[in-house]
PDB file of C-alpha atoms in Angstrom:
ATOM      1  CA  UNK A 783     -41.903  16.154   0.189  1.00  0.00           C
ATOM      2  CA  UNK A 784     -39.325  14.635  -2.294  1.00  0.00           C
ATOM      3  CA  UNK A 785     -36.008  15.479  -2.443  1.00  0.00           C
ATOM      4  CA  UNK A 786     -34.864  17.483  -6.271  1.00  0.00           C
ATOM      5  CA  UNK A 787     -32.034  16.251  -6.711  1.00  0.00           C
ATOM      6  CA  UNK A 788     -29.606  18.215  -8.942  1.00  0.00           C
ATOM      7  CA  UNK A 789     -27.053  16.340 -11.253  1.00  0.00           C
ATOM      8  CA  UNK A 790     -24.022  17.495 -13.593  1.00  0.00           C
ATOM      9  CA  UNK A 791     -23.157  16.611 -16.939  1.00  0.00           C
ATOM     10  CA  UNK A 792     -20.545  14.148 -16.745  1.00  0.00           C
ATOM     11  CA  UNK A 793     -17.160  15.625 -19.356  1.00  0.00           C
ATOM     12  CA  UNK A 794     -14.742  13.195 -20.212  1.00  0.00           C
ATOM     13  CA  UNK A 795     -11.820  14.241 -21.318  1.00  0.00           C
ATOM     14  CA  UNK A 796      -7.940  12.174 -22.105  1.00  0.00           C
ATOM     15  CA  UNK A 797      -6.858  13.522 -19.095  1.00  0.00           C
ATOM     16  CA  UNK A 798      -6.312  11.517 -16.552  1.00  0.00           C
ATOM     17  CA  UNK A 799      -8.529  11.326 -13.496  1.00  0.00           C
ATOM     18  CA  UNK A 800      -7.451  13.321  -9.942  1.00  0.00           C
ATOM     19  CA  UNK A 801      -7.174  10.332  -8.185  1.00  0.00           C
ATOM     20  CA  UNK A 802      -8.610  10.852  -4.200  1.00  0.00           C
ATOM     21  CA  UNK A 803      -7.547   9.003  -1.618  1.00  0.00           C
ATOM     22  CA  UNK A 804      -8.992   7.951   1.563  1.00  0.00           C
ATOM     23  CA  UNK A 805      -8.646   9.243   4.842  1.00  0.00           C
ATOM     24  CA  UNK A 806     -10.565   6.151   6.612  1.00  0.00           C
ATOM     25  CA  UNK A 807      -7.783   5.519   9.573  1.00  0.00           C
ATOM     26  CA  UNK A 808      -6.741   1.654   9.029  1.00  0.00           C
ATOM     27  CA  UNK A 809      -6.563  -0.328  12.467  1.00  0.00           C
ATOM     28  CA  UNK A 810      -6.012  -4.029  13.025  1.00  0.00           C
ATOM     29  CA  UNK A 811      -9.587  -5.594  14.436  1.00  0.00           C
ATOM     30  CA  UNK A 812      -9.790  -6.164  18.725  1.00  0.00           C
ATOM     31  CA  UNK A 813      -9.896 -10.121  17.484  1.00  0.00           C
ATOM     32  CA  UNK A 814      -6.664 -11.116  16.699  1.00  0.00           C
ATOM     33  CA  UNK A 815      -5.176  -9.453  19.285  1.00  0.00           C
ATOM     34  CA  UNK A 816      -2.512  -7.222  18.249  1.00  0.00           C
ATOM     35  CA  UNK A 817      -4.813  -4.376  20.067  1.00  0.00           C
ATOM     36  CA  UNK A 818      -0.842  -3.156  21.456  1.00  0.00           C
ATOM     37  CA  UNK A 819       1.035  -3.600  18.317  1.00  0.00           C
ATOM     38  CA  UNK A 820      -1.208  -1.316  16.076  1.00  0.00           C
ATOM     39  CA  UNK A 821       1.377   1.724  16.445  1.00  0.00           C
ATOM     40  CA  UNK A 822       4.025  -0.817  15.114  1.00  0.00           C
ATOM     41  CA  UNK A 823       1.734  -2.622  11.569  1.00  0.00           C
ATOM     42  CA  UNK A 824       0.486   0.901  10.676  1.00  0.00           C
ATOM     43  CA  UNK A 825       4.649   2.435  10.532  1.00  0.00           C
ATOM     44  CA  UNK A 826       5.350   0.459   6.788  1.00  0.00           C
ATOM     45  CA  UNK A 827       6.688   3.027   4.319  1.00  0.00           C
ATOM     46  CA  UNK A 828       4.475   4.320   1.749  1.00  0.00           C
ATOM     47  CA  UNK A 829       6.255   6.052  -0.366  1.00  0.00           C
ATOM     48  CA  UNK A 830       9.938   4.965  -1.033  1.00  0.00           C
ATOM     49  CA  UNK A 831      10.926   8.295  -0.255  1.00  0.00           C
ATOM     50  CA  UNK A 832       9.908   7.641   3.007  1.00  0.00           C
ATOM     51  CA  UNK A 833      11.499   4.067   2.792  1.00  0.00           C
ATOM     52  CA  UNK A 834      14.783   5.607   2.218  1.00  0.00           C
ATOM     53  CA  UNK A 835      14.805   7.245   5.017  1.00  0.00           C
ATOM     54  CA  UNK A 836      13.382   4.262   7.135  1.00  0.00           C
ATOM     55  CA  UNK A 837      15.684   3.337   9.824  1.00  0.00           C
ATOM     56  CA  UNK A 838      15.932  -0.272   7.967  1.00  0.00           C
ATOM     57  CA  UNK A 839      16.345   1.207   4.157  1.00  0.00           C
ATOM     58  CA  UNK A 840      18.709  -1.515   4.122  1.00  0.00           C
ATOM     59  CA  UNK A 841      16.886  -4.191   4.818  1.00  0.00           C
ATOM     60  CA  UNK A 842      14.198  -2.333   2.103  1.00  0.00           C
ATOM     61  CA  UNK A 843      16.706  -2.006  -0.558  1.00  0.00           C
ATOM     62  CA  UNK A 844      17.897  -6.093  -0.192  1.00  0.00           C
ATOM     63  CA  UNK A 845      13.683  -6.802  -0.214  1.00  0.00           C
ATOM     64  CA  UNK A 846      13.594  -4.245  -3.283  1.00  0.00           C
ATOM     65  CA  UNK A 847      16.071  -6.336  -4.958  1.00  0.00           C
ATOM     66  CA  UNK A 848      15.218  -9.787  -3.884  1.00  0.00           C
ATOM     67  CA  UNK A 849      11.834  -8.715  -5.592  1.00  0.00           C
ATOM     68  CA  UNK A 850      13.487  -7.856  -8.391  1.00  0.00           C
ATOM     69  CA  UNK A 851      15.520 -11.364  -9.182  1.00  0.00           C
ATOM     70  CA  UNK A 852      12.723 -13.196  -8.406  1.00  0.00           C
ATOM     71  CA  UNK A 853      10.607 -11.626 -10.675  1.00  0.00           C
ATOM     72  CA  UNK A 854      13.499 -12.209 -13.526  1.00  0.00           C
ATOM     73  CA  UNK A 855      14.153 -15.243 -12.806  1.00  0.00           C
ATOM     74  CA  UNK A 856      10.246 -16.202 -13.459  1.00  0.00           C
ATOM     75  CA  UNK A 857       9.912 -14.317 -16.279  1.00  0.00           C
ATOM     76  CA  UNK A 858       7.102 -12.066 -15.307  1.00  0.00           C
ATOM     77  CA  UNK A 859       7.676  -9.422 -18.506  1.00  0.00           C
ATOM     78  CA  UNK A 860       9.544  -8.930 -21.402  1.00  0.00           C
ATOM     79  CA  UNK A 861      11.317  -5.381 -21.902  1.00  0.00           C
ATOM     80  CA  UNK A 862      10.290  -3.494 -25.478  1.00  0.00           C
ATOM     81  CA  UNK A 863       9.900  -0.296 -26.640  1.00  0.00           C
ATOM     82  CA  UNK A 864       6.658   1.214 -26.521  1.00  0.00           C
ATOM     83  CA  UNK A 865       4.860   1.987 -29.716  1.00  0.00           C
ATOM     84  CA  UNK A 866       4.692   5.589 -30.648  1.00  0.00           C
ATOM     85  CA  UNK A 867       2.173   8.138 -28.052  1.00  0.00           C
ATOM     86  CA  UNK A 868       1.754   5.783 -25.896  1.00  0.00           C
ATOM     87  CA  UNK A 869       2.239   5.854 -22.038  1.00  0.00           C
ATOM     88  CA  UNK A 870       3.231   3.290 -19.737  1.00  0.00           C
ATOM     89  CA  UNK A 871       1.109   1.639 -16.904  1.00  0.00           C
ATOM     90  CA  UNK A 872       3.110   3.074 -13.958  1.00  0.00           C
ATOM     91  CA  UNK A 873       4.162   1.008 -11.163  1.00  0.00           C
ATOM     92  CA  UNK A 874       4.659   1.680  -7.491  1.00  0.00           C
ATOM     93  CA  UNK A 875       6.634  -0.577  -4.987  1.00  0.00           C
ATOM     94  CA  UNK A 876       5.013  -1.753  -1.315  1.00  0.00           C
ATOM     95  CA  UNK A 877       6.745  -1.374   1.783  1.00  0.00           C
ATOM     96  CA  UNK A 878       4.817  -4.457   4.999  1.00  0.00           C
ATOM     97  CA  UNK A 879       6.772  -5.694   7.849  1.00  0.00           C
ATOM     98  CA  UNK A 880       6.391  -9.763   8.270  1.00  0.00           C
ATOM     99  CA  UNK A 881       5.781  -9.700  12.439  1.00  0.00           C
ATOM    100  CA  UNK A 882       6.140 -13.167  14.355  1.00  0.00           C
ATOM    101  CA  UNK A 883       3.981 -14.640  16.948  1.00  0.00           C
ATOM    102  CA  UNK A 884       5.779 -12.919  19.304  1.00  0.00           C
ATOM    103  CA  UNK A 885       5.279  -9.442  17.474  1.00  0.00           C
ATOM    104  CA  UNK A 886       9.003  -8.979  16.601  1.00  0.00           C
ATOM    105  CA  UNK A 887       9.810  -8.364  12.904  1.00  0.00           C
ATOM    106  CA  UNK A 888      10.744 -11.099  11.425  1.00  0.00           C
ATOM    107  CA  UNK A 889      10.841 -10.432   7.180  1.00  0.00           C
ATOM    108  CA  UNK A 890      10.723  -7.283   5.484  1.00  0.00           C
ATOM    109  CA  UNK A 891       8.826  -7.624   1.829  1.00  0.00           C
ATOM    110  CA  UNK A 892       8.406  -5.746  -0.942  1.00  0.00           C
ATOM    111  CA  UNK A 893       6.457  -5.585  -3.539  1.00  0.00           C
ATOM    112  CA  UNK A 894       6.377  -3.833  -7.032  1.00  0.00           C
ATOM    113  CA  UNK A 895       2.344  -3.863  -8.447  1.00  0.00           C
ATOM    114  CA  UNK A 896       1.382  -2.106 -11.700  1.00  0.00           C
ATOM    115  CA  UNK A 897      -1.256   0.548 -11.824  1.00  0.00           C
ATOM    116  CA  UNK A 898      -3.961  -1.379 -12.755  1.00  0.00           C
ATOM    117  CA  UNK A 899      -6.136   1.369 -12.861  1.00  0.00           C
ATOM    118  CA  UNK A 900      -4.619   4.152 -15.385  1.00  0.00           C
ATOM    119  CA  UNK A 901      -5.436   0.977 -18.195  1.00  0.00           C
ATOM    120  CA  UNK A 902      -7.224   1.642 -20.710  1.00  0.00           C
ATOM    121  CA  UNK A 903      -8.930  -1.708 -22.563  1.00  0.00           C
ATOM    122  CA  UNK A 904      -8.477  -1.909 -26.342  1.00  0.00           C
ATOM    123  CA  UNK A 905      -5.549   0.277 -24.960  1.00  0.00           C
ATOM    124  CA  UNK A 906      -3.144  -0.895 -22.710  1.00  0.00           C
ATOM    125  CA  UNK A 907      -4.715  -4.898 -22.379  1.00  0.00           C
ATOM    126  CA  UNK A 908      -6.927  -6.572 -24.936  1.00  0.00           C
ATOM    127  CA  UNK A 909      -8.360  -9.239 -22.414  1.00  0.00           C
ATOM    128  CA  UNK A 910      -8.787  -9.677 -18.618  1.00  0.00           C
ATOM    129  CA  UNK A 911      -8.071 -13.369 -16.969  1.00  0.00           C
ATOM    130  CA  UNK A 912      -8.394 -14.007 -13.409  1.00  0.00           C
ATOM    131  CA  UNK A 913      -6.997 -18.044 -12.870  1.00  0.00           C
ATOM    132  CA  UNK A 914      -9.514 -19.404 -10.507  1.00  0.00           C
ATOM    133  CA  UNK A 915      -9.047 -23.161  -7.615  1.00  0.00           C
ATOM    134  CA  UNK A 916     -11.873 -24.640  -5.982  1.00  0.00           C
ATOM    135  CA  UNK A 917     -10.776 -24.903  -3.279  1.00  0.00           C
ATOM    136  CA  UNK A 918     -11.013 -29.155  -3.367  1.00  0.00           C
ATOM    137  CA  UNK A 919      -8.008 -28.661  -6.263  1.00  0.00           C
ATOM    138  CA  UNK A 920      -6.238 -27.269  -3.701  1.00  0.00           C
ATOM    139  CA  UNK A 921      -6.702 -30.040  -0.641  1.00  0.00           C
ATOM    140  CA  UNK A 922      -5.491 -32.675  -3.328  1.00  0.00           C
ATOM    141  CA  UNK A 923      -2.428 -31.055  -4.228  1.00  0.00           C
ATOM    142  CA  UNK A 924      -1.560 -30.222  -0.660  1.00  0.00           C
ATOM    143  CA  UNK A 925      -2.232 -33.721   0.027  1.00  0.00           C
ATOM    144  CA  UNK A 926       0.236 -35.124  -3.127  1.00  0.00           C
ATOM    145  CA  UNK A 927       2.617 -32.839  -1.602  1.00  0.00           C
ATOM    146  CA  UNK A 928       2.301 -34.098   1.801  1.00  0.00           C
ATOM    147  CA  UNK A 929       2.712 -37.746   1.101  1.00  0.00           C
ATOM    148  CA  UNK A 930       5.495 -37.409  -0.950  1.00  0.00           C
ATOM    149  CA  UNK A 931       7.394 -34.628   1.360  1.00  0.00           C
ATOM    150  CA  UNK A 932       7.447 -31.730  -0.581  1.00  0.00           C
ATOM    151  CA  UNK A 933       8.374 -28.190   0.924  1.00  0.00           C
ATOM    152  CA  UNK A 934       7.584 -24.772   0.242  1.00  0.00           C
ATOM    153  CA  UNK A 935      10.651 -23.023  -1.809  1.00  0.00           C
ATOM    154  CA  UNK A 936      11.591 -19.814   0.170  1.00  0.00           C
ATOM    155  CA  UNK A 937      11.297 -16.792  -2.787  1.00  0.00           C
ATOM    156  CA  UNK A 938       9.433 -15.090  -0.186  1.00  0.00           C
ATOM    157  CA  UNK A 939       5.917 -16.015  -2.437  1.00  0.00           C
ATOM    158  CA  UNK A 940       4.789 -20.090  -0.606  1.00  0.00           C
ATOM    159  CA  UNK A 941       3.787 -20.539  -3.795  1.00  0.00           C
ATOM    160  CA  UNK A 942       6.031 -22.981  -5.519  1.00  0.00           C
ATOM    161  CA  UNK A 943       6.876 -26.582  -4.343  1.00  0.00           C
ATOM    162  CA  UNK A 944      10.294 -28.556  -4.633  1.00  0.00           C
ATOM    163  CA  UNK A 945      11.124 -32.688  -3.901  1.00  0.00           C
ATOM    164  CA  UNK A 946      13.873 -32.171  -0.043  1.00  0.00           C
ATOM    165  CA  UNK A 947      16.653 -33.725  -0.543  1.00  0.00           C
ATOM    166  CA  UNK A 948      18.454 -35.246   1.398  1.00  0.00           C
TER     167      UNK A 948
END
């Protein structure tokens, strides 16, 4: 017995495709030991509207301001006028409560991410770049940082080292 498949021809249009959201329930694996905290982990705001109606909205706004200030000081982008007829790539705020070992909220994190899935090759970007580091290189940098008593810059990204002056 053979199975017959019917394939519809793909019609390409210039419109943005309709995106589907996953209906899969996300859960923390039991091996992480957070079985009792799953409700607390899943109640982070998903949208700006949810964030504004959250009881901790003032802390979320502080986290958003911190993120914008961090991007400004790190010169993440340059503001320019878009070319005629071009659609700017959208962005989305993502919110996350960081928990300590005891399950208490220790920090509120807000990240601004570009909606990269709307970009078109040759129109919105020419090439992609993904920096990759070897584990051996990271170990060497950490050994140097430990030797010279460097410590982390507290901008929430855990990526910079600064000399601690006493």
